[in-house]
Amino acid sequence: MYTESRFFTVTGDHVAGTPLTVEHRTAVLGAIATAHLSTSETTPTEPKSESESGSEVTAETSASSTASTLSDDDLLERAKAAANGEKFTRLWSGDVSTYDSHSEADMALCCLLAFWTGGDTNRMNQLFCRSGLYRGKWDEQHFADGSTYGERTLQRACERTTEHYTPTPTDTSSTPTAARPGQSPTPRPPVPTAKVVHRLTTTEETLEYLEARVSTVEQECERLRDELAVAREPTPTTDQRTNTDSKAGVLARVGRLFR
């Protein structure tokens, strides 16, 4: 039993000695899941008032609203100029060479988009479909509830992303200030880098470095094992070499007798 992020391939081949029918055991499975997979005890809660619900909605949507003041092109420009902009640009162009699978690259880009859009899944979807990673699989239904591969990927990316980009007042200015007579126009402020480096990006980069180090250490260990095995092999003494040479000479003479 798993709560998320697992995939099973079912062949349909029947195993001898097992039932031929599929029985409904939803209640039993639910009880097992509650007993062994529940992370916290569920307690009944009272209905929330309208004021409480409204404050929660405001808190949840505040992050996304701050980034909505920027156009998609401006947001992409800032993402590419950020501290992890090289990674974003690579994923945006469709480069999956640094990942074990295309799906892992999809998730990495979606996590970055969640950071920059404040977790706005609609905007994330629009942006992803413009990227080089977009493919037909994105819109295919892959889950029993009818969810598509893209919808579930965006959902998981938002769950994993705990920090969001908050533009400063100067970030939202898209046009230069008009100049007065005799004054030069105020230049557009440079594109700032993100103030907060995405936590998941830092973790992934650290993991990639550690995996490379592990591979190097394993190769070095293998080389040292080979050297140790050679060093432990007994070196033949002079008498052993002489005895071996004598036996070879006798065998050679015997062989000539039967030619």
CSV table of C-alpha atoms in Angstrom, one decimal:
chain,number,residue,atom,x,y,z
A,1,MET,CA,0.0,0.0,0.0
A,2,TYR,CA,1.3,3.4,-0.9
A,3,THR,CA,-0.3,6.9,-0.5
A,4,GLU,CA,1.2,8.5,-3.6
A,5,SER,CA,3.9,8.4,-6.3
A,6,ARG,CA,3.7,4.7,-7.2
A,7,PHE,CA,2.9,3.0,-10.5
A,8,PHE,CA,2.0,-0.7,-11.1
A,9,THR,CA,2.0,-2.6,-14.3
A,10,VAL,CA,-0.8,-5.3,-14.4
A,11,THR,CA,-0.4,-8.0,-17.1
A,12,GLY,CA,-3.8,-9.7,-16.7
A,13,ASP,CA,-2.2,-13.1,-16.5
A,14,HIS,CA,-4.0,-15.3,-13.9
A,15,VAL,CA,-1.9,-16.8,-11.1
A,16,ALA,CA,-2.9,-20.5,-10.6
A,17,GLY,CA,-4.6,-21.1,-7.3
A,18,THR,CA,-6.0,-17.6,-6.9
A,19,PRO,CA,-9.6,-16.5,-7.3
A,20,LEU,CA,-11.0,-15.8,-10.7
A,21,THR,CA,-13.2,-12.9,-9.6
A,22,VAL,CA,-12.4,-9.4,-8.3
A,23,GLU,CA,-14.1,-8.8,-5.0
A,24,HIS,CA,-15.1,-5.4,-3.5
A,25,ARG,CA,-13.1,-4.8,-0.3
A,26,THR,CA,-13.1,-1.1,-0.2
A,27,ALA,CA,-14.2,-0.9,3.5
A,28,VAL,CA,-11.5,-3.4,4.6
A,29,LEU,CA,-8.8,-1.6,2.6
A,30,GLY,CA,-9.9,1.7,4.0
A,31,ALA,CA,-9.6,0.4,7.6
A,32,ILE,CA,-6.1,-0.9,6.9
A,33,ALA,CA,-5.0,2.3,5.4
A,34,THR,CA,-6.4,4.3,8.3
A,35,ALA,CA,-4.6,2.0,10.8
A,36,HIS,CA,-1.2,1.8,9.1
A,37,LEU,CA,-0.8,4.8,6.7
A,38,SER,CA,-2.6,7.6,8.5
A,39,THR,CA,-0.1,10.3,9.5
A,40,SER,CA,-2.3,11.9,12.1
A,41,GLU,CA,-5.5,11.1,14.0
A,42,THR,CA,-8.6,12.6,12.3
A,43,THR,CA,-10.8,14.5,14.7
A,44,PRO,CA,-14.2,16.0,13.8
A,45,THR,CA,-14.2,19.7,13.2
A,46,GLU,CA,-16.9,22.3,13.5
A,47,PRO,CA,-18.1,24.2,10.4
A,48,LYS,CA,-16.1,27.4,9.9
A,49,SER,CA,-17.7,30.7,9.8
A,50,GLU,CA,-17.8,32.8,6.7
A,51,SER,CA,-15.2,35.2,8.1
A,52,GLU,CA,-12.8,32.4,8.9
A,53,SER,CA,-13.2,30.8,5.5
A,54,GLY,CA,-12.7,34.1,3.8
A,55,SER,CA,-9.5,34.8,5.6
A,56,GLU,CA,-8.1,31.4,4.6
A,57,VAL,CA,-9.0,32.0,1.0
A,58,THR,CA,-7.3,35.4,1.1
A,59,ALA,CA,-4.1,33.8,2.6
A,60,GLU,CA,-4.1,31.0,0.0
A,61,THR,CA,-4.6,33.3,-3.0
A,62,SER,CA,-2.3,36.1,-1.9
A,63,ALA,CA,0.8,34.3,-3.2
A,64,SER,CA,-0.6,33.8,-6.6
A,65,SER,CA,-2.0,37.3,-6.9
A,66,THR,CA,1.4,38.9,-6.3
A,67,ALA,CA,2.8,37.2,-9.4
A,68,SER,CA,-0.3,37.8,-11.5
A,69,THR,CA,0.7,41.4,-12.0
A,70,LEU,CA,3.5,40.4,-14.3
A,71,SER,CA,2.9,39.2,-17.9
A,72,ASP,CA,3.9,35.7,-18.9
A,73,ASP,CA,6.9,37.1,-20.9
A,74,ASP,CA,8.0,39.2,-18.0
A,75,LEU,CA,7.7,36.3,-15.6
A,76,LEU,CA,9.7,34.0,-17.9
A,77,GLU,CA,12.3,36.8,-18.3
A,78,ARG,CA,12.8,36.9,-14.5
A,79,ALA,CA,12.9,33.2,-14.2
A,80,LYS,CA,15.7,32.9,-16.8
A,81,ALA,CA,17.7,35.7,-15.1
A,82,ALA,CA,17.3,34.2,-11.6
A,83,ALA,CA,20.1,32.4,-9.7
A,84,ASN,CA,18.8,29.1,-11.0
A,85,GLY,CA,18.0,30.6,-14.4
A,86,GLU,CA,20.3,28.3,-16.3
A,87,LYS,CA,18.4,25.2,-15.1
A,88,PHE,CA,15.1,26.9,-15.9
A,89,THR,CA,16.2,27.8,-19.4
A,90,ARG,CA,17.5,24.3,-20.0
A,91,LEU,CA,14.2,22.8,-19.0
A,92,TRP,CA,12.1,25.4,-20.8
A,93,SER,CA,13.9,24.5,-24.0
A,94,GLY,CA,13.1,20.8,-23.6
A,95,ASP,CA,16.5,19.6,-22.5
A,96,VAL,CA,16.1,16.4,-20.4
A,97,SER,CA,19.7,15.3,-20.6
A,98,THR,CA,20.4,15.8,-16.9
A,99,TYR,CA,17.4,13.6,-15.8
A,100,ASP,CA,16.8,9.9,-15.8
A,101,SER,CA,13.4,10.3,-17.4
A,102,HIS,CA,11.2,12.8,-19.2
A,103,SER,CA,8.7,12.7,-16.4
A,104,GLU,CA,11.3,13.8,-13.9
A,105,ALA,CA,12.2,16.8,-16.1
A,106,ASP,CA,8.4,17.6,-16.3
A,107,MET,CA,8.2,17.7,-12.5
A,108,ALA,CA,11.3,19.8,-12.1
A,109,LEU,CA,9.9,22.5,-14.5
A,110,CYS,CA,6.5,22.4,-12.9
A,111,CYS,CA,8.0,23.0,-9.5
A,112,LEU,CA,9.9,26.0,-10.9
A,113,LEU,CA,6.7,27.3,-12.5
A,114,ALA,CA,4.8,26.8,-9.2
A,115,PHE,CA,7.4,29.0,-7.5
A,116,TRP,CA,7.2,31.8,-10.1
A,117,THR,CA,3.4,31.7,-10.5
A,118,GLY,CA,2.5,31.4,-6.8
A,119,GLY,CA,1.0,27.9,-7.4
A,120,ASP,CA,-1.5,29.1,-10.0
A,121,THR,CA,-2.2,25.8,-11.8
A,122,ASN,CA,-4.0,27.4,-14.7
A,123,ARG,CA,-1.1,29.7,-15.4
A,124,MET,CA,1.4,26.9,-14.9
A,125,ASN,CA,-0.4,24.8,-17.4
A,126,GLN,CA,-0.5,27.6,-20.0
A,127,LEU,CA,3.2,28.2,-19.5
A,128,PHE,CA,4.2,24.5,-19.6
A,129,CYS,CA,2.3,24.0,-22.9
A,130,ARG,CA,4.6,26.7,-24.4
A,131,SER,CA,7.7,25.0,-23.2
A,132,GLY,CA,9.9,22.5,-25.1
A,133,LEU,CA,8.9,19.7,-22.7
A,134,TYR,CA,5.2,19.7,-23.8
A,135,ARG,CA,4.1,16.5,-25.5
A,136,GLY,CA,0.9,14.6,-26.2
A,137,LYS,CA,1.2,12.7,-23.0
A,138,TRP,CA,0.5,15.9,-21.0
A,139,ASP,CA,-3.2,15.9,-21.9
A,140,GLU,CA,-3.8,12.1,-21.7
A,141,GLN,CA,-5.9,10.6,-18.9
A,142,HIS,CA,-3.7,8.5,-16.7
A,143,PHE,CA,-5.7,8.1,-13.5
A,144,ALA,CA,-8.9,6.4,-12.5
A,145,ASP,CA,-10.5,9.6,-11.5
A,146,GLY,CA,-10.1,11.0,-15.0
A,147,SER,CA,-7.2,13.2,-14.2
A,148,THR,CA,-4.6,13.8,-17.0
A,149,TYR,CA,-0.9,13.3,-16.6
A,150,GLY,CA,-0.5,17.0,-16.7
A,151,GLU,CA,-3.1,17.8,-14.1
A,152,ARG,CA,-1.6,15.4,-11.6
A,153,THR,CA,1.9,16.6,-12.3
A,154,LEU,CA,0.9,20.2,-11.6
A,155,GLN,CA,-0.9,19.2,-8.5
A,156,ARG,CA,2.1,17.4,-7.1
A,157,ALA,CA,4.4,20.2,-8.0
A,158,CYS,CA,2.3,22.7,-6.0
A,159,GLU,CA,2.3,20.3,-3.0
A,160,ARG,CA,6.0,20.1,-3.1
A,161,THR,CA,6.7,23.8,-3.6
A,162,THR,CA,6.5,25.7,-0.3
A,163,GLU,CA,7.9,29.1,-1.4
A,164,HIS,CA,6.7,31.5,-4.0
A,165,TYR,CA,8.1,34.5,-5.8
A,166,THR,CA,7.0,37.9,-4.6
A,167,PRO,CA,7.7,40.8,-7.0
A,168,THR,CA,8.8,44.1,-5.6
A,169,PRO,CA,7.0,47.2,-6.6
A,170,THR,CA,9.7,48.0,-9.2
A,171,ASP,CA,9.3,44.5,-10.7
A,172,THR,CA,5.8,45.3,-11.9
A,173,SER,CA,6.8,48.4,-13.9
A,174,SER,CA,6.9,47.4,-17.6
A,175,THR,CA,7.3,50.9,-19.1
A,176,PRO,CA,9.9,53.7,-18.6
A,177,THR,CA,8.8,56.8,-16.7
A,178,ALA,CA,8.0,59.7,-19.0
A,179,ALA,CA,10.8,62.3,-19.1
A,180,ARG,CA,10.2,65.9,-18.4
A,181,PRO,CA,11.5,68.5,-20.9
A,182,GLY,CA,15.3,68.7,-20.7
A,183,GLN,CA,15.5,65.4,-18.8
A,184,SER,CA,16.5,62.0,-20.1
A,185,PRO,CA,14.0,59.2,-19.7
A,186,THR,CA,14.2,57.0,-16.6
A,187,PRO,CA,15.6,53.7,-17.7
A,188,ARG,CA,13.7,50.6,-17.0
A,189,PRO,CA,15.0,48.9,-13.9
A,190,PRO,CA,17.1,45.8,-14.6
A,191,VAL,CA,15.4,42.4,-14.2
A,192,PRO,CA,16.1,41.3,-10.6
A,193,THR,CA,17.0,37.9,-9.6
A,194,ALA,CA,14.7,36.0,-7.3
A,195,LYS,CA,15.2,36.9,-3.7
A,196,VAL,CA,14.5,33.4,-2.6
A,197,VAL,CA,16.2,30.5,-4.4
A,198,HIS,CA,13.8,27.6,-4.9
A,199,ARG,CA,14.3,25.1,-2.1
A,200,LEU,CA,13.6,22.1,-4.3
A,201,THR,CA,16.2,23.3,-6.9
A,202,THR,CA,18.9,23.5,-4.2
A,203,THR,CA,18.0,20.0,-3.0
A,204,GLU,CA,18.1,18.6,-6.6
A,205,GLU,CA,21.5,20.2,-7.3
A,206,THR,CA,22.9,18.8,-4.0
A,207,LEU,CA,21.5,15.4,-4.9
A,208,GLU,CA,23.1,15.5,-8.3
A,209,TYR,CA,26.5,16.4,-6.8
A,210,LEU,CA,26.3,13.7,-4.2
A,211,GLU,CA,25.3,11.1,-6.8
A,212,ALA,CA,28.3,12.1,-8.9
A,213,ARG,CA,30.6,11.8,-5.9
A,214,VAL,CA,29.2,8.4,-5.0
A,215,SER,CA,29.9,7.2,-8.6
A,216,THR,CA,33.5,8.4,-8.3
A,217,VAL,CA,34.0,6.8,-4.9
A,218,GLU,CA,32.6,3.5,-6.2
A,219,GLN,CA,35.0,3.5,-9.1
A,220,GLU,CA,38.0,4.3,-6.9
A,221,CYS,CA,37.0,1.5,-4.5
A,222,GLU,CA,36.8,-1.0,-7.4
A,223,ARG,CA,40.3,0.0,-8.5
A,224,LEU,CA,41.7,-0.4,-5.0
A,225,ARG,CA,40.1,-3.8,-4.7
A,226,ASP,CA,41.8,-4.9,-7.9
A,227,GLU,CA,45.1,-3.7,-6.7
A,228,LEU,CA,44.7,-5.4,-3.4
A,229,ALA,CA,43.8,-8.7,-5.1
A,230,VAL,CA,46.9,-8.5,-7.2
A,231,ALA,CA,49.0,-7.7,-4.2
A,232,ARG,CA,47.7,-10.7,-2.3
A,233,GLU,CA,48.6,-13.2,-5.0
A,234,PRO,CA,51.6,-15.3,-3.9
A,235,THR,CA,54.8,-14.7,-5.7
A,236,PRO,CA,56.5,-17.9,-6.9
A,237,THR,CA,59.9,-18.6,-5.3
A,238,THR,CA,63.0,-19.5,-7.2
A,239,ASP,CA,62.7,-23.2,-6.2
A,240,GLN,CA,59.0,-23.2,-7.4
A,241,ARG,CA,60.0,-21.7,-10.8
A,242,THR,CA,62.8,-24.2,-11.2
A,243,ASN,CA,60.6,-27.1,-10.3
A,244,THR,CA,58.0,-25.9,-12.8
A,245,ASP,CA,60.6,-25.6,-15.5
A,246,SER,CA,61.9,-29.1,-14.8
A,247,LYS,CA,58.4,-30.6,-15.1
A,248,ALA,CA,57.8,-28.8,-18.4
A,249,GLY,CA,61.1,-30.2,-19.7
A,250,VAL,CA,60.2,-33.8,-18.8
A,251,LEU,CA,56.8,-33.5,-20.4
A,252,ALA,CA,58.4,-32.2,-23.5
A,253,ARG,CA,60.8,-35.1,-23.8
A,254,VAL,CA,58.0,-37.6,-23.2
A,255,GLY,CA,55.9,-36.0,-25.9
A,256,ARG,CA,58.7,-36.4,-28.4
A,257,LEU,CA,58.9,-40.1,-27.8
A,258,PHE,CA,55.3,-40.6,-29.1
A,259,ARG,CA,55.6,-38.4,-32.2
